[in-house]
XYZ file of C-alpha atoms in Angstrom:
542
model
C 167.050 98.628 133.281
C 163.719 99.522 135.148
C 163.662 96.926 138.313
C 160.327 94.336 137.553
C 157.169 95.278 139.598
C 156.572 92.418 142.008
C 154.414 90.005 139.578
C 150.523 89.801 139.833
C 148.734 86.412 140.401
C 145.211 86.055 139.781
C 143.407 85.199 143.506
C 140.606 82.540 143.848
C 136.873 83.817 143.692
C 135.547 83.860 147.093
C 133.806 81.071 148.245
C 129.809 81.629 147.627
C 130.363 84.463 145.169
C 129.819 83.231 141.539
C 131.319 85.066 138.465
C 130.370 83.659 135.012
C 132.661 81.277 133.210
C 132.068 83.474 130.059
C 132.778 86.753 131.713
C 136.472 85.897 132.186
C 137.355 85.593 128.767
C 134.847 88.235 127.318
C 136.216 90.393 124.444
C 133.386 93.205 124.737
C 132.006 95.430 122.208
C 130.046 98.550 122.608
C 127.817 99.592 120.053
C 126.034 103.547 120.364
C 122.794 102.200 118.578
C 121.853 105.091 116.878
C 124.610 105.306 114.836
C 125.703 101.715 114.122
C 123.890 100.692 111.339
C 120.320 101.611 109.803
C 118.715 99.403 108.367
C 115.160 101.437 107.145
C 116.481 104.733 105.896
C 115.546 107.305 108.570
C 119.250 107.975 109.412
C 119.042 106.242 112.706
C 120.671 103.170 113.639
C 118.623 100.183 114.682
C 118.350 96.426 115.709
C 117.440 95.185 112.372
C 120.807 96.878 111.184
C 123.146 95.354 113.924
C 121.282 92.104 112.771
C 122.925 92.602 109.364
C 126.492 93.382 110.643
C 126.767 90.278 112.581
C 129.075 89.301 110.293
C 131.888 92.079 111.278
C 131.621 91.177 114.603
C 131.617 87.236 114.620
C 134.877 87.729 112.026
C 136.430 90.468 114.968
C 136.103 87.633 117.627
C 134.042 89.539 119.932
C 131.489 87.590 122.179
C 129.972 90.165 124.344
C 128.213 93.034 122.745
C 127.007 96.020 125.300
C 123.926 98.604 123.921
C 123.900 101.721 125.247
C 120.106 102.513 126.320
C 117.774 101.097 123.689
C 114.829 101.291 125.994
C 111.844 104.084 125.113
C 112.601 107.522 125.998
C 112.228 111.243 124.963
C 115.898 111.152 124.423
C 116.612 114.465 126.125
C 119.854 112.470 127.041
C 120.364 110.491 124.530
C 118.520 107.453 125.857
C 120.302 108.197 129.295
C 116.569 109.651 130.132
C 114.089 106.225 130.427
C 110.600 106.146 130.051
C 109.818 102.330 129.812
C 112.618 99.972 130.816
C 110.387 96.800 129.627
C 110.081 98.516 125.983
C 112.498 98.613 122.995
C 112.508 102.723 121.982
C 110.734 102.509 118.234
C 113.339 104.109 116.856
C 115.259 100.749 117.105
C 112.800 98.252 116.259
C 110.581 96.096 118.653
C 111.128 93.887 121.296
C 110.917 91.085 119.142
C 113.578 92.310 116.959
C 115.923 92.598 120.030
C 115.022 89.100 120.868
C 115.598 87.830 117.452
C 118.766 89.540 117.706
C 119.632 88.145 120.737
C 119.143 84.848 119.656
C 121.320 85.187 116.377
C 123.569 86.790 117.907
C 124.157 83.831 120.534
C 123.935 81.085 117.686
C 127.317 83.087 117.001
C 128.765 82.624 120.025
C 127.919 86.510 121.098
C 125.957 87.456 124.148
C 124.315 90.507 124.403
C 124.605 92.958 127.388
C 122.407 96.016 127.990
C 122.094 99.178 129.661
C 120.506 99.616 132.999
C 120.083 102.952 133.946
C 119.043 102.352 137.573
C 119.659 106.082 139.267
C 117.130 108.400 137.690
C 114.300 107.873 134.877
C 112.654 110.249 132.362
C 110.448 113.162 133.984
C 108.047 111.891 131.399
C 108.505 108.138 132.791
C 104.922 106.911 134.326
C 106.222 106.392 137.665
C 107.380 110.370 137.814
C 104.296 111.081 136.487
C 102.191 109.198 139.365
C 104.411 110.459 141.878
C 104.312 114.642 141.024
C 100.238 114.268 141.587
C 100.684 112.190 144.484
C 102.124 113.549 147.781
C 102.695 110.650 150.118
C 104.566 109.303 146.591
C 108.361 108.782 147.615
C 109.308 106.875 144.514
C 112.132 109.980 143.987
C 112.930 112.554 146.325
C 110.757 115.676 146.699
C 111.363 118.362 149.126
C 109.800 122.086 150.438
C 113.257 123.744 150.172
C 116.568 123.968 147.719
C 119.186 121.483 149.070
C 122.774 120.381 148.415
C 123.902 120.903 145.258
C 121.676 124.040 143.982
C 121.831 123.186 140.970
C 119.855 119.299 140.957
C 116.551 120.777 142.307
C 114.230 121.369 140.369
C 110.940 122.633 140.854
C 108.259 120.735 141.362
C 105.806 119.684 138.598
C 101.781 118.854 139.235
C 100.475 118.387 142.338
C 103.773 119.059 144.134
C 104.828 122.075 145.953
C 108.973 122.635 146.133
C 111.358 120.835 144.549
C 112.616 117.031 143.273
C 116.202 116.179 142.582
C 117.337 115.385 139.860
C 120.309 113.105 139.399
C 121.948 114.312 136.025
C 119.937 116.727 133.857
C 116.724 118.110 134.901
C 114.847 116.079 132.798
C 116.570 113.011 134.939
C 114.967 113.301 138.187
C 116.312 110.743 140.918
C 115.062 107.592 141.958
C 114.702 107.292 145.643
C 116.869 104.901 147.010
C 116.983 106.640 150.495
C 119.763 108.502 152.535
C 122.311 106.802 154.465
C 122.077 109.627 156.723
C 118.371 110.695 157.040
C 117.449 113.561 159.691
C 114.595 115.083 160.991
C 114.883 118.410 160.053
C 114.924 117.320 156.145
C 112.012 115.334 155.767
C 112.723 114.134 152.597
C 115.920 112.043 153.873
C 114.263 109.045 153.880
C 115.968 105.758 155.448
C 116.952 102.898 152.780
C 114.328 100.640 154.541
C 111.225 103.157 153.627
C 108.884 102.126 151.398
C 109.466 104.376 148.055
C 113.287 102.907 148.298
C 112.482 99.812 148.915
C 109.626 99.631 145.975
C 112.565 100.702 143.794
C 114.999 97.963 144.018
C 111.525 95.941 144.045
C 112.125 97.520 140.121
C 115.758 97.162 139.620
C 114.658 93.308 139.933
C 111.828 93.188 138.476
C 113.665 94.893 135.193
C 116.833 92.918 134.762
C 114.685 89.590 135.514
C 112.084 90.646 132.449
C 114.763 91.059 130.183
C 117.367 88.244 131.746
C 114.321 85.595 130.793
C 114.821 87.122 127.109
C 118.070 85.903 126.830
C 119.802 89.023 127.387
C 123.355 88.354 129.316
C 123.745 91.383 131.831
C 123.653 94.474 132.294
C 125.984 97.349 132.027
C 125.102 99.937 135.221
C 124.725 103.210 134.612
C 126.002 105.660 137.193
C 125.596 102.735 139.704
C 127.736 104.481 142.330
C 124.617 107.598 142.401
C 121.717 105.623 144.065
C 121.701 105.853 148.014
C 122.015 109.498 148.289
C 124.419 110.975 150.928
C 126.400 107.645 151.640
C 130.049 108.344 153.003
C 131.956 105.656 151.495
C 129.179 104.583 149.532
C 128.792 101.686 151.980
C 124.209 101.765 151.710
C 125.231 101.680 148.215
C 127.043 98.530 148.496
C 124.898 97.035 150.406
C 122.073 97.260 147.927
C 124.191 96.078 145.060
C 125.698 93.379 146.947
C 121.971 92.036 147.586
C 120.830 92.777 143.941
C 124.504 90.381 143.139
C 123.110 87.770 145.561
C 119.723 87.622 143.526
C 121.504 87.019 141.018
C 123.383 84.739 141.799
C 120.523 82.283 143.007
C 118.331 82.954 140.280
C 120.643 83.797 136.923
C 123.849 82.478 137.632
C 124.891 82.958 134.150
C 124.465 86.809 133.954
C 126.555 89.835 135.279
C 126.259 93.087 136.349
C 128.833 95.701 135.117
C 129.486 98.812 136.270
C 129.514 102.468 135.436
C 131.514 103.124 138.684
C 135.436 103.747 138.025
C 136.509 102.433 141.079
C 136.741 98.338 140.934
C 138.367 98.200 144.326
C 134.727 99.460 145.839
C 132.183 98.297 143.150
C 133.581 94.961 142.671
C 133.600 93.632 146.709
C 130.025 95.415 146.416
C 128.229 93.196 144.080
C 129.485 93.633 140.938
C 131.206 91.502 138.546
C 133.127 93.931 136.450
C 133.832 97.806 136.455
C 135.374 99.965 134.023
C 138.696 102.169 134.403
C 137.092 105.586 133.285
C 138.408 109.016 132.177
C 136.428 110.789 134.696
C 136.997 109.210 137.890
C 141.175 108.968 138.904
C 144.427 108.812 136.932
C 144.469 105.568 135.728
C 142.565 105.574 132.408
C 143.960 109.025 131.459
C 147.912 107.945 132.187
C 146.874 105.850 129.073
C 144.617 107.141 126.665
C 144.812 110.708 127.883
C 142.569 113.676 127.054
C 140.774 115.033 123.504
C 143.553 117.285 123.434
C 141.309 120.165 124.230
C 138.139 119.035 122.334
C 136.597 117.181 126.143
C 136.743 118.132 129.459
C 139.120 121.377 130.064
C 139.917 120.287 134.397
C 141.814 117.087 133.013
C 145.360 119.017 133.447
C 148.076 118.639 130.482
C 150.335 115.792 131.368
C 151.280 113.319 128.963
C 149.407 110.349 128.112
C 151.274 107.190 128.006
C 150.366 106.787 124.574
C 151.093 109.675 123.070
C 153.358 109.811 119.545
C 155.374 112.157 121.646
C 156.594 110.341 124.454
C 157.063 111.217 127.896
C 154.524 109.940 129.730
C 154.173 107.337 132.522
C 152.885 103.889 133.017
C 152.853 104.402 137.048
C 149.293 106.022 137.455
C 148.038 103.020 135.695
C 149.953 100.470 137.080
C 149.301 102.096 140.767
C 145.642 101.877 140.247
C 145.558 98.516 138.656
C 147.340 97.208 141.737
C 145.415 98.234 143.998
C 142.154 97.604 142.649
C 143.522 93.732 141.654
C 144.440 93.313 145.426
C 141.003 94.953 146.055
C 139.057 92.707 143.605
C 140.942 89.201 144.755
C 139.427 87.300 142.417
C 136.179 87.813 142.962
C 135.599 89.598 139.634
C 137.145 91.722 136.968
C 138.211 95.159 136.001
C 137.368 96.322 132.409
C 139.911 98.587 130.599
C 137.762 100.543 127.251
C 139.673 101.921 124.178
C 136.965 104.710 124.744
C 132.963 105.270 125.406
C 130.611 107.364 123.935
C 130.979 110.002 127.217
C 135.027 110.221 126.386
C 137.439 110.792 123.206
C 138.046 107.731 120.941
C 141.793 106.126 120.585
C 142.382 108.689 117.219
C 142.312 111.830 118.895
C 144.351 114.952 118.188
C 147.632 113.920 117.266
C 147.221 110.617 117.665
C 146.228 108.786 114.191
C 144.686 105.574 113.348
C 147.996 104.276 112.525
C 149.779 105.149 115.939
C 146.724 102.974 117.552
C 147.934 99.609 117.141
C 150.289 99.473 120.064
C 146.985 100.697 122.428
C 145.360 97.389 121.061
C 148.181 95.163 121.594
C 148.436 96.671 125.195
C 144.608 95.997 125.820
C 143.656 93.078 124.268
C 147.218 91.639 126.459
C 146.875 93.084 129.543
C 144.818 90.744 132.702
C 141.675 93.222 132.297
C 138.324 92.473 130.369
C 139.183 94.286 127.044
C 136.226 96.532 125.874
C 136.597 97.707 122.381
C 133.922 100.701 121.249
C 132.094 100.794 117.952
C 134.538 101.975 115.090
C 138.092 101.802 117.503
C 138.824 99.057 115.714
C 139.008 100.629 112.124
C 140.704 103.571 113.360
C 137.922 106.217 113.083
C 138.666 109.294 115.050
C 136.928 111.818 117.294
C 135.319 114.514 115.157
C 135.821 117.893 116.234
C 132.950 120.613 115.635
C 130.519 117.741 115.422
C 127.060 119.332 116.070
C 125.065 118.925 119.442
C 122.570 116.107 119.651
C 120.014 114.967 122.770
C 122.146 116.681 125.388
C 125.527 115.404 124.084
C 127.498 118.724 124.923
C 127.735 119.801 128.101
C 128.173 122.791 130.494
C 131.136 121.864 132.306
C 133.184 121.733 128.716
C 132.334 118.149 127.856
C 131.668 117.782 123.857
C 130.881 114.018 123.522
C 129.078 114.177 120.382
C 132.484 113.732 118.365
C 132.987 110.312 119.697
C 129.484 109.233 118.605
C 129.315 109.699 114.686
C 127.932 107.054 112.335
C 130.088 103.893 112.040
C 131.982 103.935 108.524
C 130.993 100.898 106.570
C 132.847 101.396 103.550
C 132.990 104.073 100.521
C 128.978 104.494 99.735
C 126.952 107.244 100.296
C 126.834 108.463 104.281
C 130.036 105.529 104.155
C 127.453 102.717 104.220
C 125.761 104.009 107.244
C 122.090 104.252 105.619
C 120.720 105.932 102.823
C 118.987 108.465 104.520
C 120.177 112.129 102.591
C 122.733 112.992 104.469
C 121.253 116.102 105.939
C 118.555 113.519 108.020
C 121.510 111.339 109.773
C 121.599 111.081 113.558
C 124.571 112.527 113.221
C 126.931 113.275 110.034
C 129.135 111.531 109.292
C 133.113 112.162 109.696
C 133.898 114.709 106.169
C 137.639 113.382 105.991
C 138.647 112.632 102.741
C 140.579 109.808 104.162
C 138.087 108.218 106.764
C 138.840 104.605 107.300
C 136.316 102.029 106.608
C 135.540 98.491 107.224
C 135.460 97.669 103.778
C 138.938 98.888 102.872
C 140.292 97.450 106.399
C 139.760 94.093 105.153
C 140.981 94.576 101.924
C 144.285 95.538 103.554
C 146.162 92.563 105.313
C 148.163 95.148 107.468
C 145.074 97.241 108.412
C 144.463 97.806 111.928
C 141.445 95.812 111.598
C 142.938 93.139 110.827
C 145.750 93.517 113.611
C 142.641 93.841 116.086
C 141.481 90.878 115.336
C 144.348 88.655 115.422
C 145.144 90.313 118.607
C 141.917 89.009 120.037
C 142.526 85.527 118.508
C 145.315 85.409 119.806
C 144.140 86.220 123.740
C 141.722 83.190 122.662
C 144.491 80.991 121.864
C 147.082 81.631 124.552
C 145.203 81.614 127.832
C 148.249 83.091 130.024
C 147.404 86.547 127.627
C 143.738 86.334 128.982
C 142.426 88.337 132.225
C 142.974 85.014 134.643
C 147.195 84.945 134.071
C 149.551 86.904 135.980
C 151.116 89.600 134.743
C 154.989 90.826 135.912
C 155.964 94.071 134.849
C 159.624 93.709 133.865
C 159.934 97.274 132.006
C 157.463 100.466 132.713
C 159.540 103.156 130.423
C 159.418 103.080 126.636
C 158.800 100.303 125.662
C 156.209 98.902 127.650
C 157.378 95.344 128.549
C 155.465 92.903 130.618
C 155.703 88.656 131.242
C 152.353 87.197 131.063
C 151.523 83.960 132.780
C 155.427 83.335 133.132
C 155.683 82.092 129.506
C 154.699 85.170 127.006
C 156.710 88.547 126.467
C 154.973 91.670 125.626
C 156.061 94.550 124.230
C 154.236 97.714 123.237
C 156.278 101.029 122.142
C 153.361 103.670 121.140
C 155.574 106.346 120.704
C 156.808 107.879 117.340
C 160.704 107.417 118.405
C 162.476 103.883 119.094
C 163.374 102.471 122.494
C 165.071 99.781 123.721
C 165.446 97.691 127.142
C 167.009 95.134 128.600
C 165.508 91.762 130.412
C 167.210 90.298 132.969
C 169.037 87.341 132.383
C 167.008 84.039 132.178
C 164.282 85.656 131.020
C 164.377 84.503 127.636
C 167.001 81.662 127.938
C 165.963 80.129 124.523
C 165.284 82.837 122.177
C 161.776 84.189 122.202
C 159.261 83.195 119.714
C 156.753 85.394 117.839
C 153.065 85.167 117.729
C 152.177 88.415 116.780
C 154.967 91.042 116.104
C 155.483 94.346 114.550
C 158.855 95.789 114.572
C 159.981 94.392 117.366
C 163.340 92.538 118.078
C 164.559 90.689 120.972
C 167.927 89.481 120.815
C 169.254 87.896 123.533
C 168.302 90.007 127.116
C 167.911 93.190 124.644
C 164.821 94.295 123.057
C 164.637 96.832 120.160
C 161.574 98.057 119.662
C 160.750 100.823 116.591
C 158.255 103.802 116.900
C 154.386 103.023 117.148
C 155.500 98.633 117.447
C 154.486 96.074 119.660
C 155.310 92.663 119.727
C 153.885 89.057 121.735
C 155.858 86.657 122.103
C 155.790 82.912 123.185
C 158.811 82.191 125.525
C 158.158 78.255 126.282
C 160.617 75.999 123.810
């Protein structure tokens, strides 16, 4: 028997730092909005379209829905590249019909989140514009010479003589926030107080204010650990998010700030109120999900994911990294565990099936994290290898995202209810299985790992000791997966194709152990049985 992990208890916010009553209970739902739902035929997704598939998410129990970038852009990056944060990209409507959406939406009980990215604009964005045919311009960061790394200068458009960084792709050139280190001998090192850096989070503000008075809940921060450049420890960065959190907090107490960061032992004492566990940055994410087995990144090493038909991986990366960043976080926020993103491989990925995913679910949507489910994990549908390039979604260092973005699968109708564009017009095409799941046959199925989703997440909304403010005690880390939850419900979660069994220490379960939600599972006494690909909750109390 594996000895229990010493237990977790959830730590009072500190005092003067204010975290949304909704946030801590959020179930939240990214939608990639050009391939949702279209709602006008030109085989992108739009606002109008999520407006008509309210229905799927009110009836999956979601409340918070997050939009990657919607705002105007040339879409060299997918959106990722903004020309006009205070304007809805045409391609998805109007501002009006994000507002309308907002508003139904909320009479639903959903909030809607979007995303902010703060580090770089489009080299087509006005203020770039301004500042390549201005030279005492310091809005981003121009210099006479090539710096550190080679490969983000770029040389200078207009006016300009040398070269401006940019922060991602070329066409992505960097805001200045200013150095943390400036120096005379670089010139362009300027100091976070100097006046480019300081007109920028002047913006930041001024952005997530315009669109916090349209009802919109928060924001979701892109690449919010890139702004102050050259910041050991990130601390200038923290220090501007921490007074971006305080604005907040005085003047929209009820919205949040979520970030792109994958580390919520820094980000979260900074400022924010959430941050994800990512693929990219540490072990913890990829001890789970693990990799696209081969189709993503090709430095992300071959060890076994945790939840993996095979087997023989390890909880400990995760649980190592969860520790720490809970002890780190002390109540004063949240950490966000995804079933995927459109930058990383979805739940059904190489060998791993929509029918092997239900255990993941029960494991997220159970665990003391703010569960973020993306578009189409619920329904099973899998990363699509060979998937063509689209607005910079494959990239040189091996990453092919693309197959984690393709059009959500509505039921058995032309381009699977997606729009009735010809198929050849689609943002993207859609996944050629023969046996692509779809929301239409999900709930037509009572066993359908829709269906399991979503009495998952009723279930967290029932049972507050299964939500992110219980403590959670670690009582077996091998196969299966078993963990006590607010003292008074079991969990267990077995994602691999064999059976395994464990034992709970006596008193445990003095009474017998009753099930809420259960799927080949037995506990019997202090053993537990639990059959390949199961899970099980169970209440404990008599």
């Amino acid at each position: 028997m594996t000895q229990p992990t010493p237990p977790h208890r959830p730590v009072p916010a500190p005092p003067g730092r204010r975290t949304p009553a909704w946030l801590a209970d959020a179930v939240i739902y990214q939608i990639y909005p050009q391939t949702f739902a279209d709602s006008d035929g030109d085989g992108i997704g739009d606002f109008p379209g999520v407006l008509s598939r309210l229905d799927h998410l009110e009836r999956l129990g979601v409340d918070v829905v997050w939009f990657s970038p919607c705002f105007t852009s040339p879409f060299g990056d997918a959106g990722y590249d903004v020309a006009d944060y205070l304007t809805v990209a045409p391609r998805y409507g109007t501002n009006d019909d994000l507002v309308r959406l907002v508003a139904e939406a909320r009479r639903r009980g959903i909030r809607i989140m979007l995303d902010l990215v703060a580090g770089h604009t489009s080299h087509r964005h006005p203020w770039f514009t301004a500042s390549a045919a201005d030279p005492d311009d310091d809005r981003y960061i121009w210099s006479d010479r090539i710096g550190a790394p080679v490969s983000h200068w770029i040389p200078a458009p207009g006016a300009r003589d040398g070269y401006y960084l940019a922060n991602f792709y070329p066409v992505q050139p960097a805001l200045n926030f200013g150095y943390a280190r400036p120096h005379p001998d670089e010139p362009w090192r300027l100091g976070v107080d100097a006046p480019g850096p300081q007109a920028n989070r002047a913006a930041l503000r001024e952005i997530m204010a315009y669109w916090f008075d349209r009802g919109i809940a928060g924001f979701r921060v892109d690449m919010a650990f890139s702004l102050v450049k050259d910041d050991p420890g990130l601390a200038e960065t923290g220090k501007l998010w921490t007074e971006m959190r305080e604005w907040i907090d005085t003047t929209y107490p009820d919205c949040a700030l979520v970030a792109e960061w994958g580390d919520p032992a820094v980000s979260v004492p900074a400022g924010f109120h959430a941050d994800f566990f990512l693929h990219f940055v540490g072990d913890a994410l990829r001890s789970l999900w693990g990799n696209a087995q081969g189709s993503h990144r090709a430095d992300w090493g071959t060890a076994p994911c945790y939840f993996a038909p095979e087997g023989g991986g390890s909880m400990e990366p995760f649980l190592a990294a969860w520790q720490s960043a809970s002890a780190a976080v002390a109540g004063s926020g949240h950490v966000a565990l995804p079933t995927a993103n459109h930058d990383f491989s979805r739940l059904a990925c190489g060998t791993r099936t929509r029918d092997m995913t239900a255990p993941a679910f029960a494991f997220q949507l159970t665990w003391p994290t703010l569960p973020t489910i993306y578009y189409g994990d619920e329904i099973g549908m899998r990363y699509v290898p060979g998937t063509p390039d689209k607005e910079g979604a494959q990239l040189d260092d091996g990453q092919v995202r693309q197959g984690s973005r393709t059009p959500m699968q509505w039921d058995d109708g032309p381009n699977a209810g997606f729009s009735t564009a010809p198929a050849d017009r689609l943002y993207l095409p859609i996944d050629p299985a023969e046996d692509r799941p779809t929301v239409a046959a999900a709930l037509a199925d009572p066993d359908s790992l829709l269906h399991r989703v979503r009495r998952l997440v009723a279930l967290r909304r029932a049972h507050p000791a299964l939500g992110a403010g219980a403590g959670v005690e670690v009582l077996h880390s091998g196969y299966p997966f078993v963990y006590l939850r607010g003292g008074t419900h079991l969990v267990v979660v077995n994602p691999r194709r064999d059976p395994a069994e464990a034992s709970l220490a006596p008193g445990v379960a003095p009474s017998g152990a009753r099930p809420l939600e259960v799927d080949r599972v037995t506990v019997e006494g202090s053993r537990i049985r639990a059959e390949g690909f199961s899970y099980g909750v169970f209440d404990l109390r008599t």
